[in-house]
Each structure stands twice: as structure tokens, then as C-alpha cells.
């Protein structure tokens, strides 16, 4: 991208549009640069890319190496204060909950009841919180495992809602029901009906076409302040969640821990001169790292490299079970 733009600038300068003096030429090139920047910014703003920024052209050195060690060094440098984690179904699979798009999926089949082994990747997020580094955890998961693992409600944005609570669909009523109530209805194979008004009761999970929860608005204040984005176990194909990767500042490193690469830069947008999505390959990459493999394994290795292995172990072993139970029983991730 930087190459394209500097080439354009150079062409315009040498052709000169009849400019005789060098300063005038520079000035005129500067104005054209600015126009180009404004144009890029306009497109960027219109398309909500958040990348109309000249910083990107300079390829800053934010990571020593483009791998897990580079991210670890970056954290150890002490300059990381606000980590945002983004997750999808892949962080729950080790708890026996299938994801959506892996070939062997069996959707939500094991969701009822929380007598499941705890997935380590979720505890990694809670460990970041305990270290005071977690700005927010954004999840697409509706299984409420993050709540169970003890991630405090104010640190959690359940972007696609939750199955943990349900609500009467009657706008005049909106009576709330808990998981136990809904589970009983499902197991009894009856349509859940509101005890107040007899309208249907629907889980608080977001269905396609429905608006996202109000809390998703936290994106606006969180992402500009993010200094490390960690993306775990998601195919990054569902919008608007997947485009959150573009909402962090242009220099912010982005780490993907997943079975396979996801959210790759859109080639069409690259041709248009925009960076959009994650860019693991190519000479222009200075901040995106993919660690490919199992989420739990990646998180364990990450903790080990940070010198936090014992902390993670004890969090998993003794952990936040009591904290988790109280979070689950008191319910919603309702406040910031
Ligand atoms: P997907 O099933 O689309 O993607 C899960 C990703 O995690 C895939 O790339 C898997 O390869 C990877 N994966 C699975 N298990 C893993 C593991 N143990 N370690 C590492 N990677 C693993 O699920 P999501 O991206 O979460 O929306 O799907 C997003 C949304 O699609 C869901 O929230 C849901 C669905 O439609 C709604 O319900 C609105």
C-alpha cells in the first residue's frame, strides 16, 4: 500500500503540471498528497474501515518478531495496558461444546448444564483480567462459559447475546426468565410461554436480522484505546463482529490463535488502497501474528512464555468457581 501511494506521488511530482520551481512542485505535490489522504480518509470513514491514517504507510516497528515471542516481548515491555480479546466458538470446543463451522459440529447439543471441563483458553482471558490488562472481552458465544469461568460482567460483551437468560417477546411485558426455567421447558418439549402474559419467551441470543445488544456500543470507546488485540477460536465470518479487527488503532498488534487463518485481508480492498482485515503475509505486515493450532494449547504456551504458567494452572485448578457461580446466579453482564 505504501509503495502504491509513494509511486503516485512521485509521478505527479515529476510530471509537474507545468510547475517551474521546485518548491512549487513540492507544495503542489503536498496538496495532491493531502487530497489523496482526504479521499482515502473519506472512503475509509464511509466504509467504516477506521484506516484512513498515514501511520500505516510508515510500517512502524511495534513487534520485534512477527510471532508469539514478538507478542510476549511486547507485553513484557510494559507498554501494554489495554488488551481486548475477541472470541468465537473455538474457545468452547474443549468444554465439549461444538463450534458452528467445523465439519463435525453438533450445534448447541451439550449446552444445558455446566458440569463441563473448563476450557483453558477462557481462563487465559480471566488471567489477563487478573493481571489488570484486560480492557474488555468480546465474545460471539452464547453459551455463557465466559461467565462461568469468572470473567466479570463489566469486562464482558456478549455480542450475540446469551442463552443464559430469556425474555418474553411481548414488548409491553419483556419479563425475564433464567436458564433453569428455560431448560425445564426445553426438556419438557413445550413452547416456553410467559407466566405474565402468555406470549412466547425467547432466549436472549441474537438471531440473524436482529439488532446486537446495547452493550456492543462499547466498541466505540474500547477499540480506539486497544493496544493489543487477541482473537481466539473464530472463523471471523459473521459481521459486524469480524470487522472489529479493523477498529483498533493502526499500530495495534493483532494476534490470532486459531486452528486456521481467519479474517484475512480482503484483496479487493487492498487493490483500492485500503488495509482491511488481518494481514499475516506480505512485506507490509508489521503487526499481525497467527499462531495456528489448538486454542488451549496456544494459550498455555502464551502463558508459559509470559512466565504465567503457574498462575494459569492455579486459576484453572482452584480458580474462580465460586466467583463464577455467583456471576452466573446474579446474571446479566449488564453494566460497564
Ligand atoms: P465458527 O464455527 O464459524 O468458527 C470457529 C473457528 O474456531 C474455526 O475457524 C475453527 O477452526 C476454530 N476452532 C474450533 N475449535 C478450535 C480449537 N479448539 N482451537 C482453535 N481453533 C478452533 O464459529 P464462530 O466464528 O464463533 O452467530 O461463529 C460466529 C457466529 O456464527 C456465531 O456466534 C453464531 C454463528 O452463526 C449467531 O448465532 C448470531
JSON list of C-alpha atoms in Angstrom, two decimals, residues 146-286:
[
{"chain": "A", "resi": 146, "resn": "UNK", "atom": "CA", "xyz": [-17.07, -16.93, 29.97]},
{"chain": "A", "resi": 147, "resn": "UNK", "atom": "CA", "xyz": [-19.42, -16.03, 32.80]},
{"chain": "A", "resi": 148, "resn": "UNK", "atom": "CA", "xyz": [-18.91, -19.45, 34.31]},
{"chain": "A", "resi": 149, "resn": "UNK", "atom": "CA", "xyz": [-15.15, -19.01, 34.09]},
{"chain": "A", "resi": 150, "resn": "UNK", "atom": "CA", "xyz": [-15.48, -15.86, 36.19]},
{"chain": "A", "resi": 151, "resn": "UNK", "atom": "CA", "xyz": [-14.88, -13.09, 33.70]},
{"chain": "A", "resi": 152, "resn": "UNK", "atom": "CA", "xyz": [-16.62, -10.19, 35.47]},
{"chain": "A", "resi": 153, "resn": "UNK", "atom": "CA", "xyz": [-19.79, -8.89, 33.89]},
{"chain": "A", "resi": 154, "resn": "UNK", "atom": "CA", "xyz": [-18.33, -5.42, 33.35]},
{"chain": "A", "resi": 155, "resn": "UNK", "atom": "CA", "xyz": [-15.44, -6.88, 31.32]},
{"chain": "A", "resi": 156, "resn": "UNK", "atom": "CA", "xyz": [-17.71, -8.90, 29.08]},
{"chain": "A", "resi": 157, "resn": "UNK", "atom": "CA", "xyz": [-19.57, -8.01, 25.91]},
{"chain": "A", "resi": 158, "resn": "UNK", "atom": "CA", "xyz": [-21.70, -10.87, 24.67]},
{"chain": "A", "resi": 159, "resn": "UNK", "atom": "CA", "xyz": [-22.04, -9.58, 21.13]},
{"chain": "A", "resi": 160, "resn": "UNK", "atom": "CA", "xyz": [-24.51, -12.25, 20.04]},
{"chain": "A", "resi": 161, "resn": "UNK", "atom": "CA", "xyz": [-26.39, -12.27, 23.31]},
{"chain": "A", "resi": 162, "resn": "UNK", "atom": "CA", "xyz": [-26.66, -15.25, 25.63]},
{"chain": "A", "resi": 163, "resn": "UNK", "atom": "CA", "xyz": [-28.67, -18.38, 26.26]},
{"chain": "A", "resi": 164, "resn": "UNK", "atom": "CA", "xyz": [-28.23, -17.75, 29.95]},
{"chain": "A", "resi": 165, "resn": "UNK", "atom": "CA", "xyz": [-31.32, -15.58, 30.15]},
{"chain": "A", "resi": 166, "resn": "UNK", "atom": "CA", "xyz": [-34.56, -15.43, 28.18]},
{"chain": "A", "resi": 167, "resn": "UNK", "atom": "CA", "xyz": [-37.24, -12.82, 27.75]},
{"chain": "A", "resi": 168, "resn": "UNK", "atom": "CA", "xyz": [-40.90, -12.53, 26.87]},
{"chain": "A", "resi": 169, "resn": "UNK", "atom": "CA", "xyz": [-41.19, -11.27, 23.29]},
{"chain": "A", "resi": 170, "resn": "UNK", "atom": "CA", "xyz": [-44.18, -9.06, 24.14]},
{"chain": "A", "resi": 171, "resn": "UNK", "atom": "CA", "xyz": [-42.72, -5.52, 24.08]},
{"chain": "A", "resi": 172, "resn": "UNK", "atom": "CA", "xyz": [-45.18, -4.44, 26.79]},
{"chain": "A", "resi": 173, "resn": "UNK", "atom": "CA", "xyz": [-44.03, -7.23, 29.08]},
{"chain": "A", "resi": 174, "resn": "UNK", "atom": "CA", "xyz": [-40.37, -8.32, 28.49]},
{"chain": "A", "resi": 175, "resn": "UNK", "atom": "CA", "xyz": [-40.44, -10.50, 31.61]},
{"chain": "A", "resi": 176, "resn": "UNK", "atom": "CA", "xyz": [-37.03, -12.14, 32.15]},
{"chain": "A", "resi": 177, "resn": "UNK", "atom": "CA", "xyz": [-36.52, -15.85, 32.83]},
{"chain": "A", "resi": 178, "resn": "UNK", "atom": "CA", "xyz": [-33.39, -17.67, 33.89]},
{"chain": "A", "resi": 179, "resn": "UNK", "atom": "CA", "xyz": [-31.58, -20.59, 32.33]},
{"chain": "A", "resi": 180, "resn": "UNK", "atom": "CA", "xyz": [-33.11, -23.12, 34.70]},
{"chain": "A", "resi": 181, "resn": "UNK", "atom": "CA", "xyz": [-36.64, -22.05, 33.75]},
{"chain": "A", "resi": 182, "resn": "UNK", "atom": "CA", "xyz": [-35.89, -22.29, 30.02]},
{"chain": "A", "resi": 183, "resn": "UNK", "atom": "CA", "xyz": [-34.06, -25.60, 30.37]},
{"chain": "A", "resi": 184, "resn": "UNK", "atom": "CA", "xyz": [-37.11, -27.13, 32.04]},
{"chain": "A", "resi": 185, "resn": "UNK", "atom": "CA", "xyz": [-39.34, -26.01, 29.16]},
{"chain": "A", "resi": 186, "resn": "UNK", "atom": "CA", "xyz": [-36.93, -27.33, 26.55]},
{"chain": "A", "resi": 187, "resn": "UNK", "atom": "CA", "xyz": [-36.55, -30.69, 28.29]},
{"chain": "A", "resi": 188, "resn": "UNK", "atom": "CA", "xyz": [-40.32, -30.92, 28.69]},
{"chain": "A", "resi": 189, "resn": "UNK", "atom": "CA", "xyz": [-40.62, -30.20, 24.95]},
{"chain": "A", "resi": 190, "resn": "UNK", "atom": "CA", "xyz": [-43.14, -27.39, 25.43]},
{"chain": "A", "resi": 191, "resn": "UNK", "atom": "CA", "xyz": [-43.21, -23.94, 23.87]},
{"chain": "A", "resi": 192, "resn": "UNK", "atom": "CA", "xyz": [-41.93, -21.57, 26.56]},
{"chain": "A", "resi": 193, "resn": "UNK", "atom": "CA", "xyz": [-44.71, -19.09, 27.39]},
{"chain": "A", "resi": 194, "resn": "UNK", "atom": "CA", "xyz": [-44.56, -16.06, 29.64]},
{"chain": "A", "resi": 195, "resn": "UNK", "atom": "CA", "xyz": [-46.15, -16.59, 33.03]},
{"chain": "A", "resi": 196, "resn": "UNK", "atom": "CA", "xyz": [-47.40, -13.00, 32.99]},
{"chain": "A", "resi": 197, "resn": "UNK", "atom": "CA", "xyz": [-48.88, -12.54, 29.53]},
{"chain": "A", "resi": 198, "resn": "UNK", "atom": "CA", "xyz": [-48.62, -15.96, 27.82]},
{"chain": "A", "resi": 199, "resn": "UNK", "atom": "CA", "xyz": [-46.55, -14.61, 24.92]},
{"chain": "A", "resi": 200, "resn": "UNK", "atom": "CA", "xyz": [-43.62, -16.71, 23.72]},
{"chain": "A", "resi": 201, "resn": "UNK", "atom": "CA", "xyz": [-40.38, -16.47, 25.69]},
{"chain": "A", "resi": 202, "resn": "UNK", "atom": "CA", "xyz": [-37.20, -16.35, 23.62]},
{"chain": "A", "resi": 203, "resn": "UNK", "atom": "CA", "xyz": [-33.58, -16.82, 24.71]},
{"chain": "A", "resi": 204, "resn": "UNK", "atom": "CA", "xyz": [-31.51, -13.61, 24.80]},
{"chain": "A", "resi": 205, "resn": "UNK", "atom": "CA", "xyz": [-29.31, -14.94, 22.00]},
{"chain": "A", "resi": 206, "resn": "UNK", "atom": "CA", "xyz": [-29.31, -12.66, 18.95]},
{"chain": "A", "resi": 207, "resn": "UNK", "atom": "CA", "xyz": [-30.88, -14.20, 15.88]},
{"chain": "A", "resi": 208, "resn": "UNK", "atom": "CA", "xyz": [-29.84, -13.23, 12.35]},
{"chain": "A", "resi": 209, "resn": "UNK", "atom": "CA", "xyz": [-31.51, -9.98, 11.39]},
{"chain": "A", "resi": 210, "resn": "UNK", "atom": "CA", "xyz": [-31.91, -8.85, 15.00]},
{"chain": "A", "resi": 211, "resn": "UNK", "atom": "CA", "xyz": [-30.02, -5.89, 16.44]},
{"chain": "A", "resi": 212, "resn": "UNK", "atom": "CA", "xyz": [-26.99, -6.53, 18.60]},
{"chain": "A", "resi": 213, "resn": "UNK", "atom": "CA", "xyz": [-27.19, -5.86, 22.34]},
{"chain": "A", "resi": 214, "resn": "UNK", "atom": "CA", "xyz": [-26.80, -2.26, 23.55]},
{"chain": "A", "resi": 215, "resn": "UNK", "atom": "CA", "xyz": [-23.51, -3.19, 25.20]},
{"chain": "A", "resi": 216, "resn": "UNK", "atom": "CA", "xyz": [-21.97, -3.72, 21.78]},
{"chain": "A", "resi": 217, "resn": "UNK", "atom": "CA", "xyz": [-21.80, 0.09, 21.61]},
{"chain": "A", "resi": 218, "resn": "UNK", "atom": "CA", "xyz": [-18.80, -0.16, 23.95]},
{"chain": "A", "resi": 219, "resn": "UNK", "atom": "CA", "xyz": [-16.84, -0.90, 20.76]},
{"chain": "A", "resi": 220, "resn": "UNK", "atom": "CA", "xyz": [-16.78, 2.85, 20.11]},
{"chain": "A", "resi": 221, "resn": "UNK", "atom": "CA", "xyz": [-14.90, 3.68, 23.29]},
{"chain": "A", "resi": 222, "resn": "UNK", "atom": "CA", "xyz": [-12.89, 0.46, 23.69]},
{"chain": "A", "resi": 223, "resn": "UNK", "atom": "CA", "xyz": [-11.31, -0.19, 20.34]},
{"chain": "A", "resi": 224, "resn": "UNK", "atom": "CA", "xyz": [-9.56, 3.18, 19.87]},
{"chain": "A", "resi": 225, "resn": "UNK", "atom": "CA", "xyz": [-7.86, 2.53, 23.23]},
{"chain": "A", "resi": 226, "resn": "UNK", "atom": "CA", "xyz": [-6.75, -1.01, 22.48]},
{"chain": "A", "resi": 227, "resn": "UNK", "atom": "CA", "xyz": [-3.01, -1.71, 22.45]},
{"chain": "A", "resi": 228, "resn": "UNK", "atom": "CA", "xyz": [-3.18, -5.44, 21.83]},
{"chain": "A", "resi": 229, "resn": "UNK", "atom": "CA", "xyz": [-5.97, -7.41, 20.20]},
{"chain": "A", "resi": 230, "resn": "UNK", "atom": "CA", "xyz": [-6.11, -11.15, 20.81]},
{"chain": "A", "resi": 231, "resn": "UNK", "atom": "CA", "xyz": [-8.53, -13.14, 18.67]},
{"chain": "A", "resi": 232, "resn": "UNK", "atom": "CA", "xyz": [-9.35, -16.68, 19.74]},
{"chain": "A", "resi": 233, "resn": "UNK", "atom": "CA", "xyz": [-11.20, -19.55, 18.10]},
{"chain": "A", "resi": 234, "resn": "UNK", "atom": "CA", "xyz": [-13.29, -17.82, 15.48]},
{"chain": "A", "resi": 235, "resn": "UNK", "atom": "CA", "xyz": [-13.67, -18.04, 11.72]},
{"chain": "A", "resi": 236, "resn": "UNK", "atom": "CA", "xyz": [-14.32, -14.25, 11.66]},
{"chain": "A", "resi": 237, "resn": "UNK", "atom": "CA", "xyz": [-17.03, -14.57, 9.05]},
{"chain": "A", "resi": 238, "resn": "UNK", "atom": "CA", "xyz": [-20.01, -13.03, 10.82]},
{"chain": "A", "resi": 239, "resn": "UNK", "atom": "CA", "xyz": [-20.46, -9.26, 10.65]},
{"chain": "A", "resi": 240, "resn": "UNK", "atom": "CA", "xyz": [-20.23, -6.85, 12.33]},
{"chain": "A", "resi": 241, "resn": "UNK", "atom": "CA", "xyz": [-18.09, -8.84, 14.77]},
{"chain": "A", "resi": 242, "resn": "UNK", "atom": "CA", "xyz": [-15.49, -9.82, 12.18]},
{"chain": "A", "resi": 243, "resn": "UNK", "atom": "CA", "xyz": [-14.80, -6.22, 11.15]},
{"chain": "A", "resi": 244, "resn": "UNK", "atom": "CA", "xyz": [-13.91, -5.28, 14.73]},
{"chain": "A", "resi": 245, "resn": "UNK", "atom": "CA", "xyz": [-10.34, -6.26, 13.87]},
{"chain": "A", "resi": 246, "resn": "UNK", "atom": "CA", "xyz": [-10.22, -3.06, 11.81]},
{"chain": "A", "resi": 247, "resn": "UNK", "atom": "CA", "xyz": [-11.36, -0.85, 14.67]},
{"chain": "A", "resi": 248, "resn": "UNK", "atom": "CA", "xyz": [-8.12, -0.93, 16.67]},
{"chain": "A", "resi": 249, "resn": "UNK", "atom": "CA", "xyz": [-5.53, 1.81, 16.11]},
{"chain": "A", "resi": 250, "resn": "UNK", "atom": "CA", "xyz": [-3.34, 1.36, 13.00]},
{"chain": "A", "resi": 251, "resn": "UNK", "atom": "CA", "xyz": [-0.26, 0.35, 15.00]},
{"chain": "A", "resi": 252, "resn": "UNK", "atom": "CA", "xyz": [-2.01, -2.03, 17.37]},
{"chain": "A", "resi": 253, "resn": "UNK", "atom": "CA", "xyz": [-0.68, -5.60, 17.14]},
{"chain": "A", "resi": 254, "resn": "UNK", "atom": "CA", "xyz": [-3.26, -8.32, 16.46]},
{"chain": "A", "resi": 255, "resn": "UNK", "atom": "CA", "xyz": [-2.74, -11.93, 17.49]},
{"chain": "A", "resi": 256, "resn": "UNK", "atom": "CA", "xyz": [-4.92, -14.72, 16.14]},
{"chain": "A", "resi": 257, "resn": "UNK", "atom": "CA", "xyz": [-4.92, -18.07, 17.96]},
{"chain": "A", "resi": 258, "resn": "UNK", "atom": "CA", "xyz": [-6.97, -20.49, 15.90]},
{"chain": "A", "resi": 259, "resn": "UNK", "atom": "CA", "xyz": [-6.89, -23.80, 14.06]},
{"chain": "A", "resi": 260, "resn": "UNK", "atom": "CA", "xyz": [-6.56, -21.96, 10.79]},
{"chain": "A", "resi": 261, "resn": "UNK", "atom": "CA", "xyz": [-6.02, -18.46, 9.48]},
{"chain": "A", "resi": 262, "resn": "UNK", "atom": "CA", "xyz": [-9.12, -16.30, 9.58]},
{"chain": "A", "resi": 263, "resn": "UNK", "atom": "CA", "xyz": [-10.14, -12.75, 8.81]},
{"chain": "A", "resi": 264, "resn": "UNK", "atom": "CA", "xyz": [-7.53, -12.36, 6.09]},
{"chain": "A", "resi": 265, "resn": "UNK", "atom": "CA", "xyz": [-7.18, -9.07, 4.34]},
{"chain": "A", "resi": 266, "resn": "UNK", "atom": "CA", "xyz": [-9.66, -8.57, 1.53]},
{"chain": "A", "resi": 267, "resn": "UNK", "atom": "CA", "xyz": [-7.70, -8.44, -1.78]},
{"chain": "A", "resi": 268, "resn": "UNK", "atom": "CA", "xyz": [-10.30, -6.14, -3.37]},
{"chain": "A", "resi": 269, "resn": "UNK", "atom": "CA", "xyz": [-9.82, -3.59, -0.61]},
{"chain": "A", "resi": 270, "resn": "UNK", "atom": "CA", "xyz": [-6.04, -3.89, -0.98]},
{"chain": "A", "resi": 271, "resn": "UNK", "atom": "CA", "xyz": [-6.37, -3.01, -4.67]},
{"chain": "A", "resi": 272, "resn": "UNK", "atom": "CA", "xyz": [-8.41, 0.04, -3.62]},
{"chain": "A", "resi": 273, "resn": "UNK", "atom": "CA", "xyz": [-5.55, 1.03, -1.35]},
{"chain": "A", "resi": 274, "resn": "UNK", "atom": "CA", "xyz": [-7.11, 0.08, 1.99]},
{"chain": "A", "resi": 275, "resn": "UNK", "atom": "CA", "xyz": [-5.96, -2.32, 4.58]},
{"chain": "A", "resi": 276, "resn": "UNK", "atom": "CA", "xyz": [-8.96, -4.31, 5.72]},
{"chain": "A", "resi": 277, "resn": "UNK", "atom": "CA", "xyz": [-8.75, -7.47, 7.76]},
{"chain": "A", "resi": 278, "resn": "UNK", "atom": "CA", "xyz": [-5.72, -9.29, 9.10]},
{"chain": "A", "resi": 279, "resn": "UNK", "atom": "CA", "xyz": [-2.55, -9.37, 7.06]},
{"chain": "A", "resi": 280, "resn": "UNK", "atom": "CA", "xyz": [-0.31, -12.24, 8.07]},
{"chain": "A", "resi": 281, "resn": "UNK", "atom": "CA", "xyz": [1.72, -12.43, 4.89]},
{"chain": "A", "resi": 282, "resn": "UNK", "atom": "CA", "xyz": [3.48, -9.98, 2.70]},
{"chain": "A", "resi": 283, "resn": "UNK", "atom": "CA", "xyz": [6.14, -7.37, 3.18]},
{"chain": "A", "resi": 284, "resn": "UNK", "atom": "CA", "xyz": [3.71, -4.80, 4.56]},
{"chain": "A", "resi": 285, "resn": "UNK", "atom": "CA", "xyz": [2.83, -6.78, 7.65]},
{"chain": "A", "resi": 286, "resn": "UNK", "atom": "CA", "xyz": [4.27, -5.29, 10.81]}
]
